[in-house]
mmCIF file of C-alpha atoms in Angstrom:
data_model
loop_
_atom_site.group_PDB
_atom_site.id
_atom_site.type_symbol
_atom_site.label_atom_id
_atom_site.label_comp_id
_atom_site.label_asym_id
_atom_site.label_seq_id
_atom_site.Cartn_x
_atom_site.Cartn_y
_atom_site.Cartn_z
ATOM 1 C CA UNK P 1 63.105 -62.465 -118.465
ATOM 2 C CA UNK P 2 65.279 -65.392 -119.157
ATOM 3 C CA UNK P 3 64.366 -68.186 -115.961
ATOM 4 C CA UNK P 4 67.607 -69.789 -114.347
ATOM 5 C CA UNK P 5 68.141 -73.200 -113.847
ATOM 6 C CA UNK P 6 69.925 -74.904 -111.701
ATOM 7 C CA UNK P 7 71.156 -78.513 -110.786
ATOM 8 C CA UNK P 8 71.963 -79.917 -107.176
ATOM 9 C CA UNK P 9 74.989 -81.754 -106.088
ATOM 10 C CA UNK P 10 73.205 -84.350 -105.313
ATOM 11 C CA UNK P 11 71.237 -84.916 -108.456
ATOM 12 C CA UNK P 12 74.650 -84.348 -110.545
ATOM 13 C CA UNK P 13 75.882 -87.323 -107.691
ATOM 14 C CA UNK P 14 72.931 -88.898 -108.670
ATOM 15 C CA UNK P 15 73.174 -88.802 -112.469
ATOM 16 C CA UNK P 16 77.015 -87.819 -113.581
ATOM 17 C CA UNK P 17 75.065 -88.649 -117.297
ATOM 18 C CA UNK P 18 72.645 -85.555 -117.616
ATOM 19 C CA UNK P 19 72.400 -83.245 -119.631
ATOM 20 C CA UNK P 20 69.277 -80.906 -119.919
ATOM 21 C CA UNK P 21 68.585 -78.189 -122.668
ATOM 22 C CA UNK P 22 66.085 -75.749 -122.321
ATOM 23 C CA UNK P 23 63.660 -74.146 -124.378
ATOM 24 C CA UNK P 24 62.157 -70.574 -123.775
ATOM 25 C CA UNK P 25 59.986 -69.122 -125.437
ATOM 26 C CA UNK P 26 57.292 -65.751 -125.118
ATOM 27 C CA UNK P 27 54.312 -64.389 -127.507
ATOM 28 C CA UNK P 28 52.416 -67.960 -127.762
ATOM 29 C CA UNK P 29 49.665 -68.673 -129.060
ATOM 30 C CA UNK P 30 47.969 -71.748 -127.827
ATOM 31 C CA UNK P 31 45.080 -73.169 -128.680
ATOM 32 C CA UNK P 32 42.724 -76.498 -128.978
ATOM 33 C CA UNK P 33 44.666 -79.302 -130.803
ATOM 34 C CA UNK P 34 43.425 -79.369 -133.912
ATOM 35 C CA UNK P 35 44.188 -81.176 -137.749
ATOM 36 C CA UNK P 36 48.289 -79.796 -137.549
ATOM 37 C CA UNK P 37 48.825 -80.541 -134.485
ATOM 38 C CA UNK P 38 47.283 -84.533 -133.986
ATOM 39 C CA UNK P 39 49.068 -85.453 -138.040
ATOM 40 C CA UNK P 40 52.229 -84.346 -136.029
ATOM 41 C CA UNK P 41 51.683 -86.755 -132.959
ATOM 42 C CA UNK P 42 50.419 -89.546 -135.420
ATOM 43 C CA UNK P 43 53.832 -89.092 -137.506
ATOM 44 C CA UNK P 44 55.940 -88.745 -134.230
ATOM 45 C CA UNK P 45 54.180 -92.616 -133.157
ATOM 46 C CA UNK P 46 55.662 -93.251 -137.207
ATOM 47 C CA UNK P 47 58.635 -92.748 -135.924
ATOM 48 C CA UNK P 48 59.387 -94.321 -132.811
ATOM 49 C CA UNK P 49 57.968 -97.476 -134.153
ATOM 50 C CA UNK P 50 61.473 -97.251 -136.970
ATOM 51 C CA UNK P 51 63.267 -95.984 -134.437
ATOM 52 C CA UNK P 52 62.733 -98.925 -131.682
ATOM 53 C CA UNK P 53 62.482 -101.278 -134.732
ATOM 54 C CA UNK P 54 60.541 -104.111 -132.602
ATOM 55 C CA UNK P 55 62.337 -103.392 -129.737
ATOM 56 C CA UNK P 56 59.714 -102.879 -126.684
ATOM 57 C CA UNK P 57 59.971 -98.532 -125.485
ATOM 58 C CA UNK P 58 62.091 -100.020 -122.309
ATOM 59 C CA UNK P 59 64.483 -102.145 -124.500
ATOM 60 C CA UNK P 60 65.908 -98.649 -125.413
ATOM 61 C CA UNK P 61 69.200 -97.314 -124.386
ATOM 62 C CA UNK P 62 68.184 -93.926 -123.630
ATOM 63 C CA UNK P 63 65.332 -95.521 -121.330
ATOM 64 C CA UNK P 64 67.010 -98.226 -119.837
ATOM 65 C CA UNK P 65 69.476 -95.580 -118.508
ATOM 66 C CA UNK P 66 66.413 -93.872 -116.907
ATOM 67 C CA UNK P 67 64.866 -97.265 -115.971
ATOM 68 C CA UNK P 68 68.505 -97.152 -113.727
ATOM 69 C CA UNK P 69 68.212 -93.554 -112.153
ATOM 70 C CA UNK P 70 64.906 -93.978 -110.907
ATOM 71 C CA UNK P 71 65.728 -96.939 -109.509
ATOM 72 C CA UNK P 72 68.742 -95.411 -107.590
ATOM 73 C CA UNK P 73 66.612 -92.740 -106.171
ATOM 74 C CA UNK P 74 64.259 -95.442 -104.952
ATOM 75 C CA UNK P 75 61.740 -95.321 -107.405
ATOM 76 C CA UNK P 76 60.126 -98.479 -109.595
ATOM 77 C CA UNK P 77 60.247 -97.989 -113.085
ATOM 78 C CA UNK P 78 57.900 -100.129 -114.200
ATOM 79 C CA UNK P 79 55.017 -98.152 -112.186
ATOM 80 C CA UNK P 80 57.067 -94.989 -112.265
ATOM 81 C CA UNK P 81 57.703 -94.370 -115.958
ATOM 82 C CA UNK P 82 59.326 -91.294 -117.245
ATOM 83 C CA UNK P 83 57.313 -88.918 -119.033
ATOM 84 C CA UNK P 84 58.778 -90.607 -122.467
ATOM 85 C CA UNK P 85 58.568 -93.928 -121.554
ATOM 86 C CA UNK P 86 55.089 -93.707 -120.643
ATOM 87 C CA UNK P 87 54.219 -91.370 -123.856
ATOM 88 C CA UNK P 88 55.956 -94.094 -126.388
ATOM 89 C CA UNK P 89 53.798 -96.719 -124.302
ATOM 90 C CA UNK P 90 50.870 -94.997 -125.728
ATOM 91 C CA UNK P 91 52.427 -93.754 -129.012
ATOM 92 C CA UNK P 92 52.450 -97.592 -130.007
ATOM 93 C CA UNK P 93 49.274 -98.967 -128.281
ATOM 94 C CA UNK P 94 45.005 -99.147 -130.044
ATOM 95 C CA UNK P 95 44.385 -95.303 -128.729
ATOM 96 C CA UNK P 96 47.728 -93.659 -129.573
ATOM 97 C CA UNK P 97 48.429 -90.378 -128.190
ATOM 98 C CA UNK P 98 46.476 -87.432 -126.578
ATOM 99 C CA UNK P 99 45.320 -84.887 -128.120
ATOM 100 C CA UNK P 100 45.890 -81.602 -125.455
ATOM 101 C CA UNK P 101 46.241 -78.393 -126.396
ATOM 102 C CA UNK P 102 48.477 -76.970 -129.248
ATOM 103 C CA UNK P 103 51.619 -76.232 -127.121
ATOM 104 C CA UNK P 104 51.238 -80.083 -125.459
ATOM 105 C CA UNK P 105 50.882 -81.796 -129.039
ATOM 106 C CA UNK P 106 54.013 -80.099 -130.009
ATOM 107 C CA UNK P 107 55.931 -81.088 -127.044
ATOM 108 C CA UNK P 108 55.232 -84.582 -127.045
ATOM 109 C CA UNK P 109 55.508 -85.315 -130.369
ATOM 110 C CA UNK P 110 59.519 -84.176 -130.274
ATOM 111 C CA UNK P 111 59.439 -86.116 -127.039
ATOM 112 C CA UNK P 112 58.020 -89.703 -128.694
ATOM 113 C CA UNK P 113 59.771 -88.909 -131.834
ATOM 114 C CA UNK P 114 63.153 -89.028 -130.781
ATOM 115 C CA UNK P 115 62.196 -90.568 -127.170
ATOM 116 C CA UNK P 116 63.270 -87.656 -124.738
ATOM 117 C CA UNK P 117 61.568 -86.709 -122.344
ATOM 118 C CA UNK P 118 60.104 -83.034 -122.777
ATOM 119 C CA UNK P 119 58.396 -80.749 -120.200
ATOM 120 C CA UNK P 120 56.329 -77.470 -120.639
ATOM 121 C CA UNK P 121 55.599 -74.866 -117.758
ATOM 122 C CA UNK P 122 53.842 -71.893 -118.124
ATOM 123 C CA UNK P 123 56.535 -69.081 -117.208
ATOM 124 C CA UNK P 124 54.014 -66.663 -116.112
ATOM 125 C CA UNK P 125 52.765 -69.302 -113.123
ATOM 126 C CA UNK P 126 56.081 -70.561 -111.985
ATOM 127 C CA UNK P 127 57.744 -68.566 -109.181
ATOM 128 C CA UNK P 128 61.180 -67.893 -109.121
ATOM 129 C CA UNK P 129 63.550 -70.080 -110.395
ATOM 130 C CA UNK P 130 63.583 -73.828 -110.727
ATOM 131 C CA UNK P 131 65.575 -76.388 -109.292
ATOM 132 C CA UNK P 132 66.039 -80.007 -109.960
ATOM 133 C CA UNK P 133 66.980 -81.089 -106.584
ATOM 134 C CA UNK P 134 66.141 -84.468 -104.243
ATOM 135 C CA UNK P 135 63.417 -84.028 -102.108
ATOM 136 C CA UNK P 136 63.314 -84.040 -98.232
ATOM 137 C CA UNK P 137 60.370 -85.221 -98.148
ATOM 138 C CA UNK P 138 58.414 -81.672 -96.454
ATOM 139 C CA UNK P 139 57.828 -79.823 -99.811
ATOM 140 C CA UNK P 140 53.958 -79.047 -101.098
ATOM 141 C CA UNK P 141 53.334 -80.881 -104.569
ATOM 142 C CA UNK P 142 49.565 -79.404 -105.500
ATOM 143 C CA UNK P 143 47.858 -81.421 -107.125
ATOM 144 C CA UNK P 144 43.997 -82.738 -108.034
ATOM 145 C CA UNK P 145 42.129 -85.524 -106.476
ATOM 146 C CA UNK P 146 38.748 -86.689 -106.915
ATOM 147 C CA UNK P 147 37.996 -83.466 -109.353
ATOM 148 C CA UNK P 148 39.316 -81.071 -106.108
ATOM 149 C CA UNK P 149 42.734 -79.233 -105.148
ATOM 150 C CA UNK P 150 44.722 -81.612 -102.976
ATOM 151 C CA UNK P 151 48.448 -81.541 -101.767
ATOM 152 C CA UNK P 152 51.254 -84.107 -101.904
ATOM 153 C CA UNK P 153 55.137 -84.657 -100.028
ATOM 154 C CA UNK P 154 57.481 -86.338 -102.403
ATOM 155 C CA UNK P 155 59.191 -89.134 -100.835
ATOM 156 C CA UNK P 156 62.515 -88.329 -99.251
ATOM 157 C CA UNK P 157 65.407 -88.209 -101.835
ATOM 158 C CA UNK P 158 62.835 -87.999 -104.945
ATOM 159 C CA UNK P 159 64.559 -86.436 -107.318
ATOM 160 C CA UNK P 160 62.198 -83.471 -108.301
ATOM 161 C CA UNK P 161 61.589 -80.267 -110.449
ATOM 162 C CA UNK P 162 60.750 -77.265 -107.674
ATOM 163 C CA UNK P 163 60.109 -73.502 -107.865
ATOM 164 C CA UNK P 164 59.900 -70.938 -105.028
ATOM 165 C CA UNK P 165 56.269 -71.946 -103.950
ATOM 166 C CA UNK P 166 57.146 -75.601 -104.456
ATOM 167 C CA UNK P 167 57.266 -79.067 -106.331
ATOM 168 C CA UNK P 168 56.194 -78.489 -110.094
ATOM 169 C CA UNK P 169 57.097 -82.393 -111.326
ATOM 170 C CA UNK P 170 57.691 -85.478 -108.943
ATOM 171 C CA UNK P 171 60.450 -88.246 -109.654
ATOM 172 C CA UNK P 172 62.093 -85.986 -112.048
ATOM 173 C CA UNK P 173 60.160 -86.233 -115.205
ATOM 174 C CA UNK P 174 57.285 -89.011 -114.147
ATOM 175 C CA UNK P 175 54.238 -86.432 -112.959
ATOM 176 C CA UNK P 176 53.334 -82.961 -113.508
ATOM 177 C CA UNK P 177 51.488 -80.992 -111.465
ATOM 178 C CA UNK P 178 48.746 -79.083 -113.009
ATOM 179 C CA UNK P 179 50.155 -75.648 -110.956
ATOM 180 C CA UNK P 180 51.608 -74.531 -113.840
ATOM 181 C CA UNK P 181 50.603 -76.872 -116.718
ATOM 182 C CA UNK P 182 50.104 -75.401 -120.263
ATOM 183 C CA UNK P 183 46.520 -74.231 -121.285
ATOM 184 C CA UNK P 184 44.868 -72.558 -123.999
ATOM 185 C CA UNK P 185 45.774 -68.944 -121.720
ATOM 186 C CA UNK P 186 49.922 -69.978 -121.612
ATOM 187 C CA UNK P 187 51.859 -67.374 -123.678
ATOM 188 C CA UNK P 188 54.757 -67.495 -122.261
ATOM 189 C CA UNK P 189 56.617 -71.386 -121.730
ATOM 190 C CA UNK P 190 60.099 -73.117 -120.921
ATOM 191 C CA UNK P 191 60.333 -76.387 -122.585
ATOM 192 C CA UNK P 192 63.039 -79.081 -120.593
ATOM 193 C CA UNK P 193 64.636 -81.900 -122.228
ATOM 194 C CA UNK P 194 66.181 -83.998 -119.989
ATOM 195 C CA UNK P 195 68.808 -86.693 -121.470
ATOM 196 C CA UNK P 196 71.002 -89.171 -119.768
ATOM 197 C CA UNK P 197 74.309 -90.842 -121.418
ATOM 198 C CA UNK P 198 74.439 -93.328 -123.590
ATOM 199 C CA UNK P 199 71.826 -90.709 -125.752
ATOM 200 C CA UNK P 200 74.435 -88.081 -127.738
ATOM 201 C CA UNK P 201 74.338 -84.399 -126.813
ATOM 202 C CA UNK P 202 73.589 -83.548 -130.185
ATOM 203 C CA UNK P 203 70.312 -86.125 -130.476
ATOM 204 C CA UNK P 204 68.774 -83.807 -127.299
ATOM 205 C CA UNK P 205 70.292 -80.662 -129.062
ATOM 206 C CA UNK P 206 68.363 -81.674 -132.946
ATOM 207 C CA UNK P 207 64.893 -82.247 -130.840
ATOM 208 C CA UNK P 208 65.358 -78.655 -129.301
ATOM 209 C CA UNK P 209 65.970 -77.430 -133.019
ATOM 210 C CA UNK P 210 63.162 -79.481 -133.904
ATOM 211 C CA UNK P 211 60.681 -78.011 -130.904
ATOM 212 C CA UNK P 212 61.911 -74.471 -131.302
ATOM 213 C CA UNK P 213 60.700 -74.745 -135.503
ATOM 214 C CA UNK P 214 57.079 -75.670 -134.372
ATOM 215 C CA UNK P 215 56.255 -73.259 -131.971
ATOM 216 C CA UNK P 216 57.234 -70.528 -134.209
ATOM 217 C CA UNK P 217 55.208 -72.437 -136.946
ATOM 218 C CA UNK P 218 52.715 -72.698 -134.376
ATOM 219 C CA UNK P 219 52.845 -69.090 -133.138
ATOM 220 C CA UNK P 220 54.784 -66.623 -135.571
ATOM 221 C CA UNK P 221 55.783 -63.971 -134.637
ATOM 222 C CA UNK P 222 56.771 -65.384 -131.173
ATOM 223 C CA UNK P 223 60.478 -65.260 -129.617
ATOM 224 C CA UNK P 224 61.797 -68.508 -129.246
ATOM 225 C CA UNK P 225 65.138 -68.478 -127.760
ATOM 226 C CA UNK P 226 67.470 -72.581 -127.727
ATOM 227 C CA UNK P 227 69.747 -72.272 -124.762
ATOM 228 C CA UNK P 228 72.963 -74.994 -125.137
ATOM 229 C CA UNK P 229 72.853 -77.798 -123.491
ATOM 230 C CA UNK P 230 74.225 -78.140 -119.941
ATOM 231 C CA UNK P 231 75.743 -81.004 -118.949
ATOM 232 C CA UNK P 232 76.298 -82.056 -115.115
ATOM 233 C CA UNK P 233 79.640 -84.462 -115.760
#
């Protein structure tokens, strides 16, 4: 079953240069990080360093566009960075990228190599379709604090991804909630790749194709569908 994705008019008005691409996959086999996924992360860090050529991640034009959009909906981009910039900073630091599990490693590698925010949601845990909206401030965001489940609420006007049960990711692509994250039990997932002008749509499509190829390599026999990029312009 294909997941329904929608973008609200309020978000379209805020970021007319926004384009997203979805990769939906079924029959996945996840597991702990291994040498192969670790090697992909190391290679992604090398590709990122070559792309930046000595610049800091936030100096990249695509990351600068994300910072501008974060500022536009009231977030401080130096404190709550978009997921691609946050990962890029870790990739270039001495500690390198974290190893989470196979599926997360794959999409993190693509995110870092292309400097594009990428997220993954467990389709077995998503309730209904997913919507990108500006929050009222009353929506529930279930997270974990101090080792125990707690409920937060986004700021009014904050851009969030949500499903029928609540917010799945705060501040567009800053922090995913644990409710729908990919675990070693995940068998079906949707991966969202998000771009803003001046990122070429062809670059977004190339990243999506690379992720699909990796998913099929690590989960032979999986049914992987790459949807055409959807622009809100």
